[in-house]
Amino acid sequence: MSGSRVQYRLENLQRYYYQGAEVIKAIDGIELTINSGEFVAVLGPSGSGKTTFLNLLAGLDKNTGGSIYFEDCNLLKLSDSELCDIRQFDIGIIFQFYNMHPSFTAQENVEYPMMISKVTRDKRQTRATSLLQQIGIYDKRENFPAELSGGEKQRVGIARALANDPKVIIADEPTGDLDSENAEAIIQLLLKINSEGKTIIMVTHDESLLTEEMRILHLVDGKIAYRTM
Ligand SMILES: Nc1ncnc2c1ncn2[C@@H]1O[C@H](COP(=O)(O)OP(=O)(O)OP(=O)(O)O)[C@@H](O)[C@H]1O
Ligand SMILES: [Mg+2]
């Protein structure tokens, strides 16, 4: 495991929205280094910029000021195809509402990112099966999303995020749709994945899910108002 390699370096990060004469400072001057292998929990009131922050880290949105370095790459300076490669291979995303393909089985949903990455059929089946086993949902692999509970769908979502063996997992309220027991189980899985070396950056509203393994960032008005380190 590469303990303290720098994963992200944010310098005066800004994401402003311009609406007519109004400027909305969704992210407003964040300075932060995230090391490889960290588990970062992002908290903050509604509208404080949490989703905007994750979208910038995931390369899904572009900053309007400052810089984000992913390892040594300035995300803003990458070409579209370089950015696509990072999104496809280095970053796995877990969604609050699962974003499953409804006509794919659990296993096919996990295989899908590997299909996009042109992994051969045999290899992706073997990897999907093994991930579903590790995540404890192998017996539901033939079920369609409508035949899975929320907790089960989120397990599939985690397996899918791991499909291309990313360095970073980004999760926006991954337990927001779950009851406390299922939420706790999902956090335990994320902690296990983190202990195996993945960097995790997670937004949550639920302070009862925080653990001492996590580095906590509180966003207020697009700024870091409080942090544990
Ligand atoms: N596309 C957009 N255009 C204009 N303003 C936007 C846009 N997206 C987000 N914002 C604004 O940016 C700010 C931060 O939004 P963001 O979605 O990041 O908040 P959040 O912390 O994720 O909130 P929540 O907890 O409700 O999900 C808000 O003021 C929001 O209204
Ligand atoms: Mg949000």
GROMACS .gro file of C-alpha atoms and ligand atoms in nm:
model
  261
    1MET     CA    1   0.000   0.000   0.000
    2SER     CA    2   0.129   0.344  -0.091
    3GLY     CA    3   0.063   0.517   0.240
    4SER     CA    4   0.137   0.883   0.205
    5ARG     CA    5   0.161   0.950  -0.168
    6VAL     CA    6  -0.030   1.264  -0.260
    7GLN     CA    7  -0.355   1.175  -0.438
    8TYR     CA    8  -0.507   1.522  -0.473
    9ARG     CA    9  -0.366   1.868  -0.426
   10LEU     CA   10  -0.615   2.157  -0.432
   11GLU     CA   11  -0.487   2.511  -0.458
   12ASN     CA   12  -0.730   2.798  -0.404
   13LEU     CA   13  -0.997   2.584  -0.567
   14GLN     CA   14  -1.297   2.780  -0.692
   15ARG     CA   15  -1.615   2.687  -0.872
   16TYR     CA   16  -1.833   2.988  -0.933
   17TYR     CA   17  -2.163   2.991  -1.117
   18TYR     CA   18  -2.261   3.306  -1.298
   19GLN     CA   19  -2.633   3.371  -1.322
   20GLY     CA   20  -2.699   3.709  -1.478
   21ALA     CA   21  -2.546   3.963  -1.243
   22GLU     CA   22  -2.527   3.712  -0.959
   23VAL     CA   23  -2.219   3.507  -0.871
   24ILE     CA   24  -2.276   3.185  -0.674
   25LYS     CA   25  -1.954   3.079  -0.507
   26ALA     CA   26  -2.026   2.706  -0.477
   27ILE     CA   27  -1.658   2.635  -0.397
   28ASP     CA   28  -1.467   2.932  -0.275
   29GLY     CA   29  -1.092   2.896  -0.223
   30ILE     CA   30  -1.021   2.548  -0.088
   31GLU     CA   31  -0.663   2.454  -0.002
   32LEU     CA   32  -0.625   2.084   0.067
   33THR     CA   33  -0.399   1.784   0.018
   34ILE     CA   34  -0.548   1.435   0.022
   35ASN     CA   35  -0.303   1.149   0.050
   36SER     CA   36  -0.346   0.813  -0.112
   37GLY     CA   37  -0.522   0.575   0.129
   38GLU     CA   38  -0.712   0.843   0.323
   39PHE     CA   39  -1.082   0.818   0.405
   40VAL     CA   40  -1.224   1.171   0.386
   41ALA     CA   41  -1.576   1.242   0.509
   42VAL     CA   42  -1.726   1.569   0.386
   43LEU     CA   43  -2.006   1.723   0.592
   44GLY     CA   44  -2.193   2.050   0.568
   45PRO     CA   45  -2.535   2.204   0.535
   46SER     CA   46  -2.746   2.179   0.222
   47GLY     CA   47  -2.608   2.407  -0.047
   48SER     CA   48  -2.262   2.430   0.112
   49GLY     CA   49  -2.094   2.288  -0.199
   50LYS     CA   50  -2.047   1.920  -0.117
   51THR     CA   51  -2.173   1.778  -0.447
   52THR     CA   52  -1.992   2.048  -0.643
   53PHE     CA   53  -1.672   1.955  -0.457
   54LEU     CA   54  -1.707   1.583  -0.538
   55ASN     CA   55  -1.789   1.655  -0.902
   56LEU     CA   56  -1.469   1.858  -0.933
   57LEU     CA   57  -1.261   1.580  -0.772
   58ALA     CA   58  -1.423   1.325  -1.002
   59GLY     CA   59  -1.338   1.529  -1.312
   60LEU     CA   60  -1.707   1.563  -1.393
   61ASP     CA   61  -1.703   1.941  -1.354
   62LYS     CA   62  -1.435   2.205  -1.415
   63ASN     CA   63  -1.311   2.459  -1.165
   64THR     CA   64  -1.341   2.826  -1.258
   65GLY     CA   65  -1.035   2.924  -1.054
   66GLY     CA   66  -0.738   2.768  -0.875
   67SER     CA   67  -0.618   2.414  -0.949
   68ILE     CA   68  -0.685   2.049  -0.878
   69TYR     CA   69  -0.394   1.814  -0.920
   70PHE     CA   70  -0.474   1.444  -0.938
   71GLU     CA   71  -0.133   1.295  -0.861
   72ASP     CA   72   0.075   1.519  -1.087
   73CYS     CA   73  -0.195   1.605  -1.341
   74ASN     CA   74  -0.371   1.939  -1.336
   75LEU     CA   75  -0.724   1.821  -1.419
   76LEU     CA   76  -0.811   2.150  -1.589
   77LYS     CA   77  -0.517   2.113  -1.830
   78LEU     CA   78  -0.595   1.759  -1.942
   79SER     CA   79  -0.745   1.688  -2.283
   80ASP     CA   80  -1.093   1.535  -2.291
   81SER     CA   81  -0.953   1.191  -2.366
   82GLU     CA   82  -0.696   1.208  -2.084
   83LEU     CA   83  -0.972   1.313  -1.847
   84CYS     CA   84  -1.189   1.028  -1.973
   85ASP     CA   85  -0.909   0.781  -1.893
   86ILE     CA   86  -0.878   0.911  -1.538
   87ARG     CA   87  -1.255   0.893  -1.488
   88GLN     CA   88  -1.270   0.544  -1.634
   89PHE     CA   89  -0.971   0.381  -1.467
   90ASP     CA   90  -0.867   0.582  -1.162
   91ILE     CA   91  -1.195   0.697  -1.007
   92GLY     CA   92  -1.497   0.489  -0.906
   93ILE     CA   93  -1.823   0.662  -0.820
   94ILE     CA   94  -2.098   0.547  -0.583
   95PHE     CA   95  -2.434   0.724  -0.607
   96GLN     CA   96  -2.700   0.791  -0.345
   97PHE     CA   97  -2.974   0.650  -0.566
   98TYR     CA   98  -2.763   0.367  -0.710
   99ASN     CA   99  -2.795   0.459  -1.084
  100MET     CA  100  -2.833   0.093  -1.182
  101HIS     CA  101  -2.914   0.001  -1.539
  102PRO     CA  102  -3.269  -0.137  -1.485
  103SER     CA  103  -3.255  -0.401  -1.757
  104PHE     CA  104  -2.917  -0.537  -1.650
  105THR     CA  105  -2.879  -0.796  -1.375
  106ALA     CA  106  -2.665  -0.718  -1.070
  107GLN     CA  107  -2.373  -0.898  -1.232
  108GLU     CA  108  -2.420  -0.717  -1.565
  109ASN     CA  109  -2.427  -0.383  -1.384
  110VAL     CA  110  -2.089  -0.466  -1.230
  111GLU     CA  111  -1.955  -0.581  -1.568
  112TYR     CA  112  -2.070  -0.267  -1.746
  113PRO     CA  113  -1.773  -0.036  -1.665
  114MET     CA  114  -1.539  -0.317  -1.774
  115MET     CA  115  -1.731  -0.352  -2.100
  116ILE     CA  116  -1.673   0.018  -2.162
  117SER     CA  117  -1.304  -0.041  -2.083
  118LYS     CA  118  -1.297  -0.325  -2.337
  119VAL     CA  119  -1.212  -0.597  -2.085
  120THR     CA  120  -1.274  -0.938  -2.246
  121ARG     CA  121  -1.597  -1.117  -2.159
  122ASP     CA  122  -1.423  -1.394  -1.965
  123LYS     CA  123  -1.215  -1.155  -1.758
  124ARG     CA  124  -1.503  -0.926  -1.674
  125GLN     CA  125  -1.726  -1.215  -1.573
  126THR     CA  126  -1.456  -1.353  -1.346
  127ARG     CA  127  -1.386  -1.013  -1.191
  128ALA     CA  128  -1.757  -0.927  -1.145
  129THR     CA  129  -1.821  -1.263  -0.979
  130SER     CA  130  -1.527  -1.218  -0.747
  131LEU     CA  131  -1.632  -0.860  -0.652
  132LEU     CA  132  -1.990  -0.971  -0.586
  133GLN     CA  133  -1.852  -1.245  -0.363
  134GLN     CA  134  -1.629  -1.002  -0.169
  135ILE     CA  135  -1.919  -0.760  -0.125
  136GLY     CA  136  -2.144  -1.039   0.000
  137ILE     CA  137  -2.407  -1.028  -0.271
  138TYR     CA  138  -2.306  -1.317  -0.496
  139ASP     CA  139  -2.633  -1.505  -0.443
  140LYS     CA  140  -2.827  -1.210  -0.590
  141ARG     CA  141  -2.613  -1.178  -0.904
  142GLU     CA  142  -2.894  -1.277  -1.142
  143ASN     CA  143  -3.145  -1.032  -0.987
  144PHE     CA  144  -3.246  -0.715  -1.166
  145PRO     CA  145  -3.226  -0.387  -0.968
  146ALA     CA  146  -3.604  -0.389  -0.910
  147GLU     CA  147  -3.557  -0.725  -0.734
  148LEU     CA  148  -3.296  -0.591  -0.489
  149SER     CA  149  -3.336  -0.399  -0.164
  150GLY     CA  150  -3.173  -0.058  -0.122
  151GLY     CA  151  -2.887  -0.206   0.080
  152GLU     CA  152  -2.835  -0.476  -0.182
  153LYS     CA  153  -2.841  -0.223  -0.465
  154GLN     CA  154  -2.577  -0.018  -0.285
  155ARG     CA  155  -2.357  -0.327  -0.249
  156VAL     CA  156  -2.384  -0.375  -0.624
  157GLY     CA  157  -2.305  -0.004  -0.661
  158ILE     CA  158  -1.985  -0.053  -0.461
  159ALA     CA  159  -1.886  -0.360  -0.664
  160ARG     CA  160  -1.945  -0.161  -0.983
  161ALA     CA  161  -1.735   0.132  -0.855
  162LEU     CA  162  -1.450  -0.115  -0.792
  163ALA     CA  163  -1.481  -0.283  -1.133
  164ASN     CA  164  -1.186  -0.115  -1.303
  165ASP     CA  165  -0.977  -0.125  -0.982
  166PRO     CA  166  -0.971   0.254  -0.931
  167LYS     CA  167  -0.735   0.437  -0.695
  168VAL     CA  168  -1.012   0.658  -0.558
  169ILE     CA  169  -1.376   0.598  -0.465
  170ILE     CA  170  -1.601   0.903  -0.460
  171ALA     CA  171  -1.940   0.868  -0.291
  172ASP     CA  172  -2.213   1.134  -0.259
  173GLU     CA  173  -2.442   1.034   0.031
  174PRO     CA  174  -2.398   0.660  -0.033
  175THR     CA  175  -2.613   0.579   0.268
  176GLY     CA  176  -2.866   0.859   0.223
  177ASP     CA  177  -3.140   0.627   0.100
  178LEU     CA  178  -3.077   0.352   0.358
  179ASP     CA  179  -3.198   0.272   0.709
  180SER     CA  180  -2.941   0.289   0.987
  181GLU     CA  181  -2.860  -0.083   0.988
  182ASN     CA  182  -2.792  -0.094   0.613
  183ALA     CA  183  -2.610   0.239   0.630
  184GLU     CA  184  -2.379   0.096   0.896
  185ALA     CA  185  -2.312  -0.214   0.684
  186ILE     CA  186  -2.223   0.001   0.382
  187ILE     CA  187  -1.984   0.211   0.594
  188GLN     CA  188  -1.819  -0.108   0.722
  189LEU     CA  189  -1.767  -0.220   0.362
  190LEU     CA  190  -1.620   0.117   0.267
  191LEU     CA  191  -1.385   0.099   0.567
  192LYS     CA  192  -1.271  -0.245   0.456
  193ILE     CA  193  -1.211  -0.123   0.100
  194ASN     CA  194  -1.020   0.174   0.243
  195SER     CA  195  -0.807  -0.056   0.460
  196GLU     CA  196  -0.717  -0.243   0.142
  197GLY     CA  197  -0.568   0.076   0.002
  198LYS     CA  198  -0.835   0.274  -0.182
  199THR     CA  199  -0.865   0.646  -0.116
  200ILE     CA  200  -1.227   0.727  -0.027
  201ILE     CA  201  -1.395   1.065  -0.038
  202MET     CA  202  -1.752   1.051   0.090
  203VAL     CA  203  -2.023   1.308   0.154
  204THR     CA  204  -2.262   1.232   0.436
  205HIS     CA  205  -2.524   1.415   0.641
  206ASP     CA  206  -2.514   1.154   0.913
  207GLU     CA  207  -2.259   1.223   1.186
  208SER     CA  208  -2.339   0.893   1.356
  209LEU     CA  209  -2.160   0.718   1.067
  210LEU     CA  210  -1.827   0.892   1.126
  211THR     CA  211  -1.543   0.679   1.262
  212GLU     CA  212  -1.194   0.760   1.384
  213GLU     CA  213  -1.047   0.628   1.059
  214MET     CA  214  -1.204   0.922   0.878
  215ARG     CA  215  -1.065   1.267   0.821
  216ILE     CA  216  -1.353   1.510   0.856
  217LEU     CA  217  -1.404   1.824   0.649
  218HIS     CA  218  -1.693   2.060   0.721
  219LEU     CA  219  -1.792   2.276   0.425
  220VAL     CA  220  -1.979   2.601   0.483
  221ASP     CA  221  -2.049   2.839   0.194
  222GLY     CA  222  -1.797   2.661  -0.027
  223LYS     CA  223  -1.513   2.690   0.224
  224ILE     CA  224  -1.359   2.445   0.469
  225ALA     CA  225  -1.494   2.574   0.800
  226TYR     CA  226  -1.349   2.301   1.017
  227ARG     CA  227  -1.128   1.996   0.968
  228THR     CA  228  -0.991   1.723   1.189
  229MET     CA  229  -0.637   1.747   1.047
  230LIG     N1  230  -2.561   2.425  -1.208
  230LIG     C1  231  -2.571   2.518  -1.113
  230LIG     N2  232  -2.597   2.646  -1.144
  230LIG     C2  233  -2.604   2.741  -1.049
  230LIG     N3  234  -2.585   2.718  -0.919
  230LIG     C3  235  -2.559   2.592  -0.882
  230LIG     C4  236  -2.552   2.485  -0.975
  230LIG     N4  237  -2.525   2.370  -0.908
  230LIG     C5  238  -2.516   2.403  -0.779
  230LIG     N5  239  -2.536   2.536  -0.762
  230LIG     C6  240  -2.532   2.610  -0.636
  230LIG     O1  241  -2.407   2.587  -0.573
  230LIG     C7  242  -2.421   2.573  -0.433
  230LIG     C8  243  -2.367   2.438  -0.386
  230LIG     O2  244  -2.449   2.334  -0.438
  230LIG     P1  245  -2.421   2.180  -0.406
  230LIG     O3  246  -2.514   2.100  -0.488
  230LIG     O4  247  -2.276   2.156  -0.426
  230LIG     O5  248  -2.459   2.172  -0.251
  230LIG     P2  249  -2.461   2.045  -0.153
  230LIG     O6  250  -2.375   2.079  -0.037
  230LIG     O7  251  -2.430   1.922  -0.228
  230LIG     O8  252  -2.613   2.045  -0.103
  230LIG     P3  253  -2.708   1.918  -0.061
  230LIG     O9  254  -2.668   1.879   0.078
  230LIG    O10  255  -2.846   1.979  -0.064
  230LIG    O11  256  -2.691   1.810  -0.162
  230LIG     C9  257  -2.569   2.593  -0.404
  230LIG    O12  258  -2.588   2.728  -0.371
  230LIG    C10  259  -2.635   2.561  -0.536
  230LIG    O13  260  -2.757   2.630  -0.549
  231MG      MG  261  -2.539   1.747  -0.269
   0.00000   0.00000   0.00000
